[in-house]
Tab-separated table of C-alpha atoms and ligand atoms in Angstrom:
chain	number	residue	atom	x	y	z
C	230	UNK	CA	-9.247	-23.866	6.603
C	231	UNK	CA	-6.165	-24.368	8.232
C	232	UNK	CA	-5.160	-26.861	10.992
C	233	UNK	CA	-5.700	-24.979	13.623
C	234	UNK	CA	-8.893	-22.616	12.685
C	235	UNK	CA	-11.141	-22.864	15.537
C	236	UNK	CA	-14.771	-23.845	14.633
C	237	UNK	CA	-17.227	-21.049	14.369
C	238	UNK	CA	-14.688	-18.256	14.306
C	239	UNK	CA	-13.725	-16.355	11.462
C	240	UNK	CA	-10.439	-17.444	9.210
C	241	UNK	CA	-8.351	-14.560	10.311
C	242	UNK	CA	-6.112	-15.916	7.253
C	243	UNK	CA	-9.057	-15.710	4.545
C	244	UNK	CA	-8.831	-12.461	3.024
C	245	UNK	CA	-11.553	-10.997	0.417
C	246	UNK	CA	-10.350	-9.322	-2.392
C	247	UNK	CA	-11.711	-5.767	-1.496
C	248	UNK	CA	-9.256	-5.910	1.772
C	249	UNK	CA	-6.214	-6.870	0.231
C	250	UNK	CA	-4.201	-4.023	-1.506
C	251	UNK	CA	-2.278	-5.645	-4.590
C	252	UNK	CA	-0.952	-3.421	-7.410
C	253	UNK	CA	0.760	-7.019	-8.698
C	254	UNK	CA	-0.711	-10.571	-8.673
C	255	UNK	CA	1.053	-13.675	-8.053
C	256	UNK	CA	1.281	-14.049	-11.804
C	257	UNK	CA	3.013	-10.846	-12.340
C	258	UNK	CA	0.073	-8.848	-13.400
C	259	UNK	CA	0.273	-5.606	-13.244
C	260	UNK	CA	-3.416	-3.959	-11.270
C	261	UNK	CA	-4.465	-0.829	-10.372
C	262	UNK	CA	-5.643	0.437	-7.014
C	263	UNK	CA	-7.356	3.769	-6.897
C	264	UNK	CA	-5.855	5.310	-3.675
C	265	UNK	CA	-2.396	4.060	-4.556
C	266	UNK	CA	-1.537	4.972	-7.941
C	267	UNK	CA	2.286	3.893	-8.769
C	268	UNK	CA	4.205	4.756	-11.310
C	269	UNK	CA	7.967	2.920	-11.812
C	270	UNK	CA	10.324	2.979	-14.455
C	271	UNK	CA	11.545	-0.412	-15.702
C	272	UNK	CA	15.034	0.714	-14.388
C	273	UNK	CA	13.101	0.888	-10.407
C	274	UNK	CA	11.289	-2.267	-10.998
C	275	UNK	CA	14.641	-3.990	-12.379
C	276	UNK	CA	16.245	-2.428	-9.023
C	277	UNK	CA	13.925	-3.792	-6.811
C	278	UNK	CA	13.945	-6.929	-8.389
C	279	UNK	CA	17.805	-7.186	-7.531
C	280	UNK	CA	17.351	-6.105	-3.955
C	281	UNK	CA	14.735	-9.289	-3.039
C	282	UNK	CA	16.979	-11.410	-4.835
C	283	UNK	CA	20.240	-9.770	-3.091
C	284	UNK	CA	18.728	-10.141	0.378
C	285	UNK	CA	17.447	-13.355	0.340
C	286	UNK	CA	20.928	-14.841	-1.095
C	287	UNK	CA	22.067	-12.941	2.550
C	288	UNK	CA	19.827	-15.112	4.086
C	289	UNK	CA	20.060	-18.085	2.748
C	290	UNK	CA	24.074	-17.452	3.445
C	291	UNK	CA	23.444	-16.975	6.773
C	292	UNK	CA	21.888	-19.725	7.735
C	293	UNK	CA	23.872	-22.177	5.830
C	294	UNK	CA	26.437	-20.460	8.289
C	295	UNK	CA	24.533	-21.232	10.949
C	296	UNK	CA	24.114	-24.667	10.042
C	297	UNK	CA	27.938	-24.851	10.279
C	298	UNK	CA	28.350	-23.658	13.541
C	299	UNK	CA	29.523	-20.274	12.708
C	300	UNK	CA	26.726	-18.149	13.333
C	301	UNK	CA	24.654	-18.958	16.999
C	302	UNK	CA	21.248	-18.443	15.532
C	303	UNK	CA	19.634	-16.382	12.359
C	304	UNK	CA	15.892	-15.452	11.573
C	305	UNK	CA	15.113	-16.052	8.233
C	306	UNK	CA	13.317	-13.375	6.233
C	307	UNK	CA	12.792	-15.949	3.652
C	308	UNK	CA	9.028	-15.184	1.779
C	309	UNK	CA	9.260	-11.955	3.490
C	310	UNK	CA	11.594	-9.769	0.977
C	311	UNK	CA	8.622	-7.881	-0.694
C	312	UNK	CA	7.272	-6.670	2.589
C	313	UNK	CA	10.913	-5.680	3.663
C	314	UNK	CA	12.402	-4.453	0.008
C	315	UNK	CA	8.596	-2.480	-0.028
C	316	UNK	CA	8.786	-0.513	3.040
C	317	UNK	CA	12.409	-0.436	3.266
C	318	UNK	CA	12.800	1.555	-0.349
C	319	UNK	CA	9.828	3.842	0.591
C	320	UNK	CA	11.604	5.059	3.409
C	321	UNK	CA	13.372	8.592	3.326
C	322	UNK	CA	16.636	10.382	4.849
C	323	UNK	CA	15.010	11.218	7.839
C	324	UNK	CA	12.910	8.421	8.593
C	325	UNK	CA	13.866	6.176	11.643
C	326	UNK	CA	13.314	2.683	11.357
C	327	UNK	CA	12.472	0.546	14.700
C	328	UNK	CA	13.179	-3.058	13.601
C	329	UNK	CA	12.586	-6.658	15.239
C	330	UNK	CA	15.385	-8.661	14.752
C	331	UNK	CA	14.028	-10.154	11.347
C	332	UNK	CA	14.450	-7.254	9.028
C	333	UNK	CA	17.543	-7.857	7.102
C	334	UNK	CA	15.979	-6.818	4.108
C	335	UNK	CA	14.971	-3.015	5.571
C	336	UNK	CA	18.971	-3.244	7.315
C	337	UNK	CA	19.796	-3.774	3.064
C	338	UNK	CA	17.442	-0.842	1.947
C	339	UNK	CA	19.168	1.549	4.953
C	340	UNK	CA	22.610	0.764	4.049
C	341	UNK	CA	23.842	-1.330	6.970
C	342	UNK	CA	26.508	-3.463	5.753
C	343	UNK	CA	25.292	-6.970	5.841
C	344	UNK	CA	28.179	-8.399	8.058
C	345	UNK	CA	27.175	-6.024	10.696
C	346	UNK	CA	24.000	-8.208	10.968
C	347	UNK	CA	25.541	-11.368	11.133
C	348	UNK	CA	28.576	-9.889	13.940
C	349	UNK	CA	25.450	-9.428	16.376
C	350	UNK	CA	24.374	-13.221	15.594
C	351	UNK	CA	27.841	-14.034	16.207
C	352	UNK	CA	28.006	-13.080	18.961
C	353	UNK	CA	31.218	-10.734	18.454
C	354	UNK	CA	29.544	-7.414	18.996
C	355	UNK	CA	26.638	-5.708	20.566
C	356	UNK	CA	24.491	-4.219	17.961
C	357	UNK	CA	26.905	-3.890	15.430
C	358	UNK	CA	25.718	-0.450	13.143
C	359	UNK	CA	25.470	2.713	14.721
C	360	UNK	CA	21.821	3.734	13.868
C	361	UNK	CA	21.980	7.638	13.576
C	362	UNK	CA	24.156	6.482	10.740
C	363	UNK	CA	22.022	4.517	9.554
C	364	UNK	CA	18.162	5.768	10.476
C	365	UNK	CA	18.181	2.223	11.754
C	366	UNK	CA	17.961	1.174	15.237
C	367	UNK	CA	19.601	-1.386	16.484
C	368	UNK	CA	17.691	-4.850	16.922
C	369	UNK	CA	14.866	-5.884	18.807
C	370	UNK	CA	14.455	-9.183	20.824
C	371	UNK	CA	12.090	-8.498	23.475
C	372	UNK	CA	8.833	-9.103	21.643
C	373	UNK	CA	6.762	-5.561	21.043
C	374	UNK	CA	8.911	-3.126	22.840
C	375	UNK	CA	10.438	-1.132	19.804
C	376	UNK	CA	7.143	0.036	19.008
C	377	UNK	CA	6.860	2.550	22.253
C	378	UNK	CA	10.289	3.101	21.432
C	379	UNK	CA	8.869	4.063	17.639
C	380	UNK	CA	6.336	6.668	19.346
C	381	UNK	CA	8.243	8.197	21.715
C	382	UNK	CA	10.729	8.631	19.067
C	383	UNK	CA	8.015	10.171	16.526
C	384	UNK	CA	6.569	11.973	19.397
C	385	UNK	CA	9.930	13.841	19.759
C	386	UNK	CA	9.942	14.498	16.047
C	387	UNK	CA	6.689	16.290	16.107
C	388	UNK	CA	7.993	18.670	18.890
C	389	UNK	CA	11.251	19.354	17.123
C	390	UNK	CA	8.324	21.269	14.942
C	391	UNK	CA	9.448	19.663	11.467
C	392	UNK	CA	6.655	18.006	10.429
C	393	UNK	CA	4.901	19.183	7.203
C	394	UNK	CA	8.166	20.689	6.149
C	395	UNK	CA	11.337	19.565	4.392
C	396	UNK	CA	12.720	18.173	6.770
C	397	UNK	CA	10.200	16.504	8.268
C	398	UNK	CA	10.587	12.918	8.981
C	399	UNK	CA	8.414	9.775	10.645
C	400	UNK	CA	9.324	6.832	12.578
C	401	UNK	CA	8.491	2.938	11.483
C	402	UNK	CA	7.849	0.068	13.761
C	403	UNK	CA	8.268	-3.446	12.160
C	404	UNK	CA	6.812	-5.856	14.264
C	405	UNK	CA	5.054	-9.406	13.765
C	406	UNK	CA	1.606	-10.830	14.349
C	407	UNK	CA	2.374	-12.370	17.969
C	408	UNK	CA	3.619	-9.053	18.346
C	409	UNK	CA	-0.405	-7.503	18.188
C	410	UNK	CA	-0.544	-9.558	21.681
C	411	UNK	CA	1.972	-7.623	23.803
C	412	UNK	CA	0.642	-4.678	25.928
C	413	UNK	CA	3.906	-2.723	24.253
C	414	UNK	CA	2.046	-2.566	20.990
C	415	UNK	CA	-1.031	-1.434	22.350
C	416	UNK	CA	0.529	1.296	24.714
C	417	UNK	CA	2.450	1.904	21.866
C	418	UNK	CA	-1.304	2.464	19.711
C	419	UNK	CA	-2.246	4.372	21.774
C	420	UNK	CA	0.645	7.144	22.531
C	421	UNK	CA	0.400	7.261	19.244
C	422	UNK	CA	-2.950	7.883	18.409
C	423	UNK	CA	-3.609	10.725	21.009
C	424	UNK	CA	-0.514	12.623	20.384
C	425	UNK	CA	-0.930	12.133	16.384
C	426	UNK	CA	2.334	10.912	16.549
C	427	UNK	CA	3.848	10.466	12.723
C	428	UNK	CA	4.782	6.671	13.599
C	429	UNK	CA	3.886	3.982	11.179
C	430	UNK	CA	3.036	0.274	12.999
C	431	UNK	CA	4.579	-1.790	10.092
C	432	UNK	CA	3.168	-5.616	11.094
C	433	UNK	CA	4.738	-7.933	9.363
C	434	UNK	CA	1.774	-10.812	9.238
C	435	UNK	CA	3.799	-13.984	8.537
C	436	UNK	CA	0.762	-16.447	10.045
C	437	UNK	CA	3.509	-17.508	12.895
C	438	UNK	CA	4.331	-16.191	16.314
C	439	UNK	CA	6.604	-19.222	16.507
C	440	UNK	CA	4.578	-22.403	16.714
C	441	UNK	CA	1.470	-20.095	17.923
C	442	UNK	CA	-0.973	-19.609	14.312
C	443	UNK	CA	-2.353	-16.391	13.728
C	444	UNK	CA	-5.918	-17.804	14.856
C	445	UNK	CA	-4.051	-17.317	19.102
C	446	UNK	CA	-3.528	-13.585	18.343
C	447	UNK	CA	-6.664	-12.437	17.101
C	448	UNK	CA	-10.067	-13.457	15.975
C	449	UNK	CA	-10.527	-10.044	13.605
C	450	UNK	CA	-7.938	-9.326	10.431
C	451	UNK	CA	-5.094	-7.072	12.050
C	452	UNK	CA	-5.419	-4.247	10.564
C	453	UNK	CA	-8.765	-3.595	11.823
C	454	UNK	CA	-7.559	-3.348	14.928
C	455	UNK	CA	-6.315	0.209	14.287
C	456	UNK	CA	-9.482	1.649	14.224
C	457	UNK	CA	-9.983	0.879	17.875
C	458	UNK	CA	-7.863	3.283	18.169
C	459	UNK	CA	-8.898	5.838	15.864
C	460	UNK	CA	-6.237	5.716	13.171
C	461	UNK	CA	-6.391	3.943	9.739
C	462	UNK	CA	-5.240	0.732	9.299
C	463	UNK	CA	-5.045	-0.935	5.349
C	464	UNK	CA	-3.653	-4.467	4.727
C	465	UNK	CA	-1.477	-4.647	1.756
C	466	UNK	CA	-0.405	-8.146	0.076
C	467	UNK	CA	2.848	-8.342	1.639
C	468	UNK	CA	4.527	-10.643	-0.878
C	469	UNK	CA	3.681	-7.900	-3.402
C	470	UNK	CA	6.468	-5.108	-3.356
C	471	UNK	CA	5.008	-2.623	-5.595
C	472	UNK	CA	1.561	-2.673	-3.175
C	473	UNK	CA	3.978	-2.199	-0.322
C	474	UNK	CA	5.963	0.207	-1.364
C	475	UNK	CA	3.136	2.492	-2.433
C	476	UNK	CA	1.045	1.653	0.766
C	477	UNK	CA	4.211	2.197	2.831
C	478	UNK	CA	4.949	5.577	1.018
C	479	UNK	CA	1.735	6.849	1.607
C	480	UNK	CA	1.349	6.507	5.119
C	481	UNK	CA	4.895	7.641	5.700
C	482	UNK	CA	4.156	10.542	3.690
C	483	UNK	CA	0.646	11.117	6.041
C	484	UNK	CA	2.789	10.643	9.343
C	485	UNK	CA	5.601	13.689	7.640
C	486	UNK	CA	2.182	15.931	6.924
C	487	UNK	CA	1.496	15.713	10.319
C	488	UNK	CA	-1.945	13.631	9.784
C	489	UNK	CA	-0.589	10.458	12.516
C	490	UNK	CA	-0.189	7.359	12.217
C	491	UNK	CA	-1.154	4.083	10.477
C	492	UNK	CA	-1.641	0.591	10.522
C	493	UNK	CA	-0.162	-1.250	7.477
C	494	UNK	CA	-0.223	-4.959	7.924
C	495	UNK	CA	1.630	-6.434	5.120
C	496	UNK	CA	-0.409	-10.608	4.519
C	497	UNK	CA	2.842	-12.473	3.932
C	498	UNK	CA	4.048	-15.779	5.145
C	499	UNK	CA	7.569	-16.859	6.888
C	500	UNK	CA	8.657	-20.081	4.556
C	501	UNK	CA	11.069	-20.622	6.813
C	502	UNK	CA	11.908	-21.917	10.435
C	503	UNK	CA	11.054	-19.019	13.103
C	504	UNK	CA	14.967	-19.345	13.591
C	505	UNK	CA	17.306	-21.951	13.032
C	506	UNK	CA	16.645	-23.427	16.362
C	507	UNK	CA	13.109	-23.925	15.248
C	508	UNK	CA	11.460	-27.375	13.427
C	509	UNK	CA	8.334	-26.058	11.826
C	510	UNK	CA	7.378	-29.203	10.843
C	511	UNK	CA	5.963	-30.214	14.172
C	512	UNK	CA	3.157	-27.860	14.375
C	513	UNK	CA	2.414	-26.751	10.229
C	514	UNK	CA	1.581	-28.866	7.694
C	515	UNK	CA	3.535	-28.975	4.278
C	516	UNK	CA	0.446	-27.913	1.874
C	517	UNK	CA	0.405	-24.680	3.867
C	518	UNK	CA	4.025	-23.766	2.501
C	519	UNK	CA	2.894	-25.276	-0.489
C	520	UNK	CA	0.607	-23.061	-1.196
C	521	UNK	CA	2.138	-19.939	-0.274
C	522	UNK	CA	5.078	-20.405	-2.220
C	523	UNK	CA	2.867	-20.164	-5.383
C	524	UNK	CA	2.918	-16.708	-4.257
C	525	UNK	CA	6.401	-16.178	-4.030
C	526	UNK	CA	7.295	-12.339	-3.800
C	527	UNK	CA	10.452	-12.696	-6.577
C	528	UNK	CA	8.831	-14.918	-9.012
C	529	UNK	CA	6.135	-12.068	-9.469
C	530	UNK	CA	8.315	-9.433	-10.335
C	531	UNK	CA	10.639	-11.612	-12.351
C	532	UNK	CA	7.404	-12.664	-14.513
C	533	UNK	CA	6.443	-9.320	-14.683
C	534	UNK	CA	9.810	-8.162	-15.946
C	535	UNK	CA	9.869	-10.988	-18.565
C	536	UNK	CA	6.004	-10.472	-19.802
C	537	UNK	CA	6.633	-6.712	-20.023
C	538	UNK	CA	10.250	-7.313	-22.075
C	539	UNK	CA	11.638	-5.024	-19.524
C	540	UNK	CA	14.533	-7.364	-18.533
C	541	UNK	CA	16.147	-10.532	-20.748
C	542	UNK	CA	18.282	-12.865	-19.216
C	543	UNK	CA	21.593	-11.435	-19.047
C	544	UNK	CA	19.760	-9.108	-16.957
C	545	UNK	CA	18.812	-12.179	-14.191
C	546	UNK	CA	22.416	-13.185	-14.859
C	547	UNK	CA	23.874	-10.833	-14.063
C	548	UNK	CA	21.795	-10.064	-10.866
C	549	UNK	CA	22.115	-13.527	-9.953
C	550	UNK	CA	25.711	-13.521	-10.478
C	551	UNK	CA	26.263	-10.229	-8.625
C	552	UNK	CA	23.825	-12.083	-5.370
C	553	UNK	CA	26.595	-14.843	-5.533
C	554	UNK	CA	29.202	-12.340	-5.017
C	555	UNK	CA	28.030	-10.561	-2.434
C	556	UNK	CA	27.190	-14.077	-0.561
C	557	UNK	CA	30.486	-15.266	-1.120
C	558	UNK	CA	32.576	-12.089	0.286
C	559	UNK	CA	29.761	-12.491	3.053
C	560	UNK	CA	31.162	-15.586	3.967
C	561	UNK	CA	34.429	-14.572	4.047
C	562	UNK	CA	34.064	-11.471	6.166
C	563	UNK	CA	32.186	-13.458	8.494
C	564	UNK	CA	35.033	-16.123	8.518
C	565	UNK	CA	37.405	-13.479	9.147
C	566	UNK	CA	35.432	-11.580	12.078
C	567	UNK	CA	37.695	-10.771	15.108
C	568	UNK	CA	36.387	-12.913	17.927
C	569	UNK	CA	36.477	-10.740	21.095
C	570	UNK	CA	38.390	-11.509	24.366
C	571	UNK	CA	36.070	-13.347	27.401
C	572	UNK	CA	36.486	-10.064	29.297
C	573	UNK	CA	34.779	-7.949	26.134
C	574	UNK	CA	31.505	-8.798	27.324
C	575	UNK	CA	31.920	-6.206	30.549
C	576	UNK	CA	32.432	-3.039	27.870
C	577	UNK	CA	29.158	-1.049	27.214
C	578	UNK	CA	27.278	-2.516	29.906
C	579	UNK	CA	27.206	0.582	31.907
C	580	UNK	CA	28.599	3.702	30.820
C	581	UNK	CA	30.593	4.327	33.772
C	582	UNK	CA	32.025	1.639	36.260
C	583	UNK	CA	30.169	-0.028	38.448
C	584	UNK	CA	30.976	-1.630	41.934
C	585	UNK	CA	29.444	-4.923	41.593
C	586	UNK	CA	30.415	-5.405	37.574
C	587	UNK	CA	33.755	-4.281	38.917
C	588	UNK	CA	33.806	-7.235	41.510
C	589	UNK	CA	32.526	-9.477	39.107
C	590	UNK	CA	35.239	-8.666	36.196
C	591	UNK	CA	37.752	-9.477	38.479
C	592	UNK	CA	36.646	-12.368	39.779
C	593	UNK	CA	36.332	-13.542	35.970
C	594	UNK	CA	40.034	-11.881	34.933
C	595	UNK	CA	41.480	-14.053	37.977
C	596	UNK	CA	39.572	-17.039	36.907
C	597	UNK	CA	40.723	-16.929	33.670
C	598	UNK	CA	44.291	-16.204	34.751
C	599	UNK	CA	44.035	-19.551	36.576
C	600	UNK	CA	43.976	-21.210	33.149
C	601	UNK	CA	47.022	-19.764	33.275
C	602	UNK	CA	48.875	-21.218	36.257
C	603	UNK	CA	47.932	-24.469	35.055
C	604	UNK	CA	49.375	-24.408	32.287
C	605	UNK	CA	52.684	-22.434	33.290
V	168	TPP	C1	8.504	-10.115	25.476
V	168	TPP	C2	8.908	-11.407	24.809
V	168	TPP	N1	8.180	-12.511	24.994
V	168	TPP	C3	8.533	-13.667	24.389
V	168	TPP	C4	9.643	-13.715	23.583
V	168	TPP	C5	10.024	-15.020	22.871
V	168	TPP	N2	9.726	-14.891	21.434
V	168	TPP	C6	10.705	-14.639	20.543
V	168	TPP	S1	10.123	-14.510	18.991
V	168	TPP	C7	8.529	-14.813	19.485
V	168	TPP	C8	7.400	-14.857	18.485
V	168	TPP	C9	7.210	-13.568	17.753
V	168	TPP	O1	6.261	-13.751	16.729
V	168	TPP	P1	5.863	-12.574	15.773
V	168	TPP	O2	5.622	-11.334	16.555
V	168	TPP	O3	4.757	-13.057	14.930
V	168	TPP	O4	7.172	-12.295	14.902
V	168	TPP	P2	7.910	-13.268	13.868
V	168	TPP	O5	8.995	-13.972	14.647
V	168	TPP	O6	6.908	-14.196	13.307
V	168	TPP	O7	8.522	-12.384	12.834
V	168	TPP	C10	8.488	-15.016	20.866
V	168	TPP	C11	7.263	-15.325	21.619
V	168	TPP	C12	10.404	-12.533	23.432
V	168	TPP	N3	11.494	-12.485	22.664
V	168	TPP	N4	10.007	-11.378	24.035
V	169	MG	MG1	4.848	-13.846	13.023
């Protein structure tokens, strides 16, 4: 029981065994799953293992940066990197990734250099990758809407006629649990289940829509929401990044075949502040991070690297040592980030001129030339 379970209903957070896909426990112990048999080489688990410990020194950067006053705001992924590193290294070249504006760790597994992600949170640019580039789109604020943007995208896939060959590729929306509340996701379900669109709804289930539990969103697990609307749905341990990278492969690999979309709604938990303008501590109690940190996503694959002898500590040295350094250069490319001129923030809001943004620039430019005057 949590806080804030309402009486009578059922724990949306309790999950039985048989729902939960885990292919490593919190102990780092490796299991077996019949429909999602994986097979890595100590060299892949030792890579993955340096990617969650990469992105969450990023993080943990970035909001120290935040904290001193050089970056406006950051969403943590902290207790999130399985579900990210997971998803994010079962993605291929022509995937397309639709992200919320949480997903550092899928930005890391695409390629997009981490200082792009902290120029948009500085406020010195307006997206800051270019996501053909990437097979990354550019964040998403406004709650749910990057999921119709998912299946429309998917939906144009399938009539480019690819799918089930080569080049075939799908579309994945990340979005949270508050997210499940928005019409957007919903529309979103269903565009994509009539039109089999190869789109998979990646929800990130991290117990928090802000200070709103998971008991406001829904009174049935997640991901049996998707068979409402006739596609599968499977919830995979999402601090477990073996389970998510197989579940995650799979129903890519499904949406490419042409057979739609799915449902995957990795269980996780955001350790963290909803954003470092958030105090957590007024609406969740302590034990609750308490108890999910026992099932911290690194520690699992770091005792499973150690019980296995696949990895001895110069190994973890060196990864930790390599984390520092890209933190540190981090820090100093975000240091040294141009800071644009006030009248920057007209570019790219139309393409072309426009009469009233036109007024309004000058208006600014001659305000800002009064400044000027004063001085002179
Ligand atoms: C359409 C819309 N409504 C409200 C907000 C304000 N808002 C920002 S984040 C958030 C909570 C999102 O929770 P969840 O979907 O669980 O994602 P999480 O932040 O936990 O990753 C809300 C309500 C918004 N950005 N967009
Ligand atoms: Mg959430």
């Amino acid at each position: 029981m949590t806080i804030n379970s309402v009486r009578g209903a059922p724990d949306t957070r309790e999950t039985a065994d048989h729902e939960l896909v885990q292919l490593l426990t919190p102990e780092g112990e490796r299991v077996e799953h019949p429909d999602y048999p994986l097979d890595l080489s100590a060299e892949q688990v030792r890579a993955l293992y340096r990617d969650l410990v990469i992105v969450r020194k990023i993080d943990l950067a970035a909001v120290a940066l935040t904290r001193q006053g050089e970056l406006g705001l950051w969403a943590s992924l902290l207790g999130q990197e399985a579900a990210q590193i997971g998803s994010g290294r079962a993605l291929g070249d022509h995937d397309m990734v639709f992200p919320t504006y949480r997903e550092h760790g899928v930005a890391w597994c695409r390629d997009v250099p981490p200082i792009n992600l902290l120029g948009l949170f500085r406020g010195v640019n307006h997206g800051g990758w270019d996501p053909a580039e990437h097979g990354f789109h550019l964040y998403t604020i406004v709650i749910g809407s990057q999921t119709l943007h998912a299946a429309g995208y998917a939906m144009g896939i399938q009539r480019d006629g690819v799918l089930g060959t080569e080049k075939a590729g799908a579309t994945i929306a990340y979005f949270g649990d508050g997210a499940t509340s928005q019409g957007d996701v919903n529309e979103s379900f269903v565009f994509a289940s009539v039109f089999n669109a190869p789109v998979v709804f990646f929800c990130q289930n991290n117990q928090w829509a802000i200070s709103e539990p998971l008991e406001k969103q829904t009174k049935i697990p997640l991901y049996r929401r998707a068979q409402g609307y006739g596609f599968p749905g499977v919830r995979v341990d999402g601090n477990d990044v073996f389970a998510c990278l197989a579940v995650t492969r799979k129903a890519l690999e499904n949406a490419r075949d042409g057979q739609g979309p799915t449902l995957v709604e990795a269980f996780t938990y955001r350790m963290g502040a909803h954003t470092t303008t958030d105090d957590p501590t007024r609406y969740r109690l302590k034990a609750e991070e308490e108890a999910w940190k026992l099932k911290d996503p690194i520690e699992r694959v770091k005792a499973y690297l150690v019980r296995g002898d696949l990895a001895d500590a110069a190994f973890f040295d060196e990864v930790d040592a390599e984390a520092k350094r890209v933190a540190d250069d981090l820090r100093k490319a975000c240091l040294a980030l141009p800071d644009p001129g006030p009248m920057a923030m007209f570019d790219n809001v139309y393409a072309e001129s426009h009469p009233l943004m036109t007024e309004e620039q000058e208006r600014f430019a001659a305000y800002l030339a009064s400044f000027e005057e004063v001085r002179s």
